[in-house]
Amino acid sequence: MPAQLRSRLLDWTVAVPVLAVLVLLVTWGRDLPGPVVMVVAALLGGAVLAAVHHAEVVAHRVGEPYGSLVLAVAVTVIEVALIVTLMISGPEKTQSLARDTVFAAVMITCNGILGLSLLLGALRRRVAVFNPEGTGGALATVITLATLSLVIPTFTTARPGPEFSPAQLTFAAVASLALYGLFVLVQTGRHRDYFLPVDTEGRVIDAEEHAQPPTTRAALVSLALLLVALVAVVGDAKTVSPTIEAGVAAANLPHAFVGVIIALLVLLPETLAAARAARRDRVQISLNLALGSAMASIGLTIPVIAIASIWLDGPLLLGLGGTQLALLALTAVTAVLTVVPGRANVLQGGVHLVLLAAFVFLAASP
């Protein structure tokens, strides 16, 4: 890449996140006219692309699987902050917000990002190859976290409805945080090689061959800009949400469908980063992003919501309904069958994308 073009790209990826945050500060909490909404939406798209760029810079510097972990945790932390803010501002309308957001994140990551990554990887090399040991462990953790936090509340009897008692919620929060912490230790410690990309012979690919890693200073700057871009993505998504709500109402769709749209917007940086990794034949990195994001979404959201419930009014609904339980069970079974062989073709990728389509359709037409 010519030095001049690289300089322009760097300038663009710095200017857009900063401008998006400034616009966010000016427009937050206000009713916006149509032209301003279009400007915010354009900046939202630019912030997504900038976030992907800076995440790749950081990932290239720290290596895998740390790079995937940085993006997944950063997005989830900001997402959790947004959930808590919305629940505090309108508790009577957000009793199921945490459940709907976490479930949408699980379905989007485990079907959408995972399916797209496998499809792109298989189209490039006929068969997408990854490490079943690391991916299988990550999937098992996601399934366990989702069952403890989203399925069990539907069947408990301590409280009426799909709700945990305080003791049950405390246990679920501690268990979620412990499982997520244990996974991070395994991923970055003694079994780090399980989460590195592999070639068709199963040999670990532990180095990027196309460029030298950026300097520490450049990586730190990109890390700061990544956080700025993610704040802009989540905040601008919230800013345009009234327009989305009006569109959903005009289309006679359920109000819960707004959460699906917001989740899709918030997860765009991870989706694009996973797709680019899959196109470079680094499918394992894509799967790290997909499953790591699902895991972080549950493992960090539930403990924070458990603490916030101390001062939040009203019940906290976590248990899924019948249709959602069926989709989650089908996703778990399909993902296990996909992961166990350590390789997948376009069929597996297509199956997961169809499951995502089913989730979106049933959210729109329950």
Coordinates of C-alpha atoms in Angstrom, one line a residue, residues 190-312:
R190 CA -1.7 -23.2 28.7
H191 CA -4.0 -24.0 25.7
R192 CA -3.4 -20.9 23.7
D193 CA -2.5 -23.1 20.7
Y194 CA -6.1 -24.4 20.6
F195 CA -7.3 -21.0 19.4
L196 CA -4.7 -20.3 16.7
P197 CA -5.6 -20.7 13.0
V198 CA -4.6 -23.9 11.4
D199 CA -3.9 -25.0 7.8
T200 CA -5.5 -27.9 6.0
E201 CA -3.0 -30.4 7.6
G202 CA -3.9 -29.1 11.1
R203 CA -0.6 -27.3 11.6
V204 CA -0.8 -24.1 13.7
I205 CA -0.4 -20.8 11.8
D206 CA 1.0 -18.5 14.5
A207 CA 2.2 -15.6 12.4
E208 CA 1.0 -13.1 9.9
E209 CA 3.0 -13.4 6.8
H210 CA 2.0 -10.2 4.9
A211 CA 3.2 -7.4 7.2
Q212 CA 5.4 -6.5 10.1
P213 CA 3.5 -5.9 13.4
P214 CA 2.8 -2.3 14.3
T215 CA 4.8 -0.5 17.0
T216 CA 3.6 -0.5 20.6
R217 CA 2.7 3.2 20.3
A218 CA 0.7 2.6 17.1
A219 CA -1.1 -0.3 18.8
L220 CA -2.0 1.8 21.9
V221 CA -3.3 4.6 19.7
S222 CA -5.5 2.1 17.8
L223 CA -6.7 0.6 21.1
A224 CA -7.8 4.0 22.2
L225 CA -9.5 4.8 18.9
L226 CA -11.1 1.3 18.9
L227 CA -12.8 2.2 22.2
V228 CA -13.9 5.6 20.9
A229 CA -15.3 4.0 17.7
L230 CA -17.2 1.4 19.8
V231 CA -18.7 4.1 22.0
A232 CA -19.8 5.8 18.8
V233 CA -21.3 2.6 17.4
V234 CA -23.4 1.8 20.5
G235 CA -24.3 5.4 21.2
D236 CA -25.3 6.3 17.7
A237 CA -27.3 3.1 17.4
K238 CA -29.2 4.3 20.5
T239 CA -29.6 7.8 19.0
V240 CA -31.2 6.4 15.8
S241 CA -33.3 3.9 17.7
P242 CA -36.4 6.2 18.0
T243 CA -36.4 6.4 14.2
I244 CA -36.0 2.6 14.1
E245 CA -38.9 2.3 16.6
A246 CA -41.1 4.5 14.4
G247 CA -40.3 2.4 11.4
V248 CA -41.0 -0.9 13.3
A249 CA -44.3 0.5 14.5
A250 CA -45.2 1.7 11.0
A251 CA -44.5 -1.8 9.7
N252 CA -46.7 -3.4 12.4
L253 CA -43.8 -5.4 13.8
P254 CA -43.4 -6.3 17.5
H255 CA -41.6 -3.8 19.6
A256 CA -39.1 -6.4 20.7
F257 CA -37.8 -6.4 17.1
V258 CA -36.1 -3.1 17.8
G259 CA -33.7 -5.0 20.0
V260 CA -32.8 -7.3 17.2
I261 CA -32.0 -4.3 14.9
I262 CA -29.9 -2.6 17.6
A263 CA -28.0 -5.9 18.3
L264 CA -27.3 -6.3 14.6
L265 CA -25.9 -2.7 14.5
V266 CA -23.8 -3.2 17.6
L267 CA -22.3 -6.4 16.4
L268 CA -21.3 -5.1 13.0
P269 CA -17.7 -4.5 13.9
E270 CA -17.2 -8.1 15.0
T271 CA -19.1 -9.4 11.9
L272 CA -16.9 -7.4 9.5
A273 CA -13.7 -8.4 11.4
A274 CA -14.7 -12.1 11.3
A275 CA -15.6 -11.9 7.6
R276 CA -12.2 -10.4 6.8
A277 CA -10.4 -13.0 8.8
A278 CA -12.3 -15.8 7.0
R279 CA -11.4 -14.3 3.6
R280 CA -7.7 -14.5 4.7
D281 CA -8.1 -18.2 5.5
R282 CA -8.0 -17.5 9.2
V283 CA -11.4 -19.2 10.1
Q284 CA -10.3 -19.9 13.6
I285 CA -9.9 -16.2 14.3
S286 CA -13.5 -15.7 13.0
L287 CA -14.8 -18.5 15.3
N288 CA -12.9 -17.0 18.2
L289 CA -14.7 -13.7 17.6
A290 CA -18.1 -15.3 17.2
L291 CA -18.1 -17.6 20.2
G292 CA -16.0 -15.2 22.3
S293 CA -18.6 -12.5 21.7
A294 CA -21.5 -14.7 22.7
M295 CA -19.6 -15.8 25.8
A296 CA -18.7 -12.3 26.8
S297 CA -22.2 -11.1 26.2
I298 CA -23.6 -13.6 28.8
G299 CA -20.6 -13.8 31.1
L300 CA -20.4 -10.0 31.6
T301 CA -24.0 -9.0 31.3
I302 CA -25.6 -11.3 33.9
P303 CA -23.2 -10.3 36.7
V304 CA -23.7 -6.6 36.0
I305 CA -27.4 -7.0 35.8
A306 CA -27.4 -8.9 39.0
I307 CA -25.7 -6.0 40.8
A308 CA -27.9 -3.4 39.1
S309 CA -31.0 -5.3 40.2
I310 CA -30.3 -4.2 43.8
W311 CA -31.5 -0.7 42.9
L312 CA -33.7 -1.4 39.8

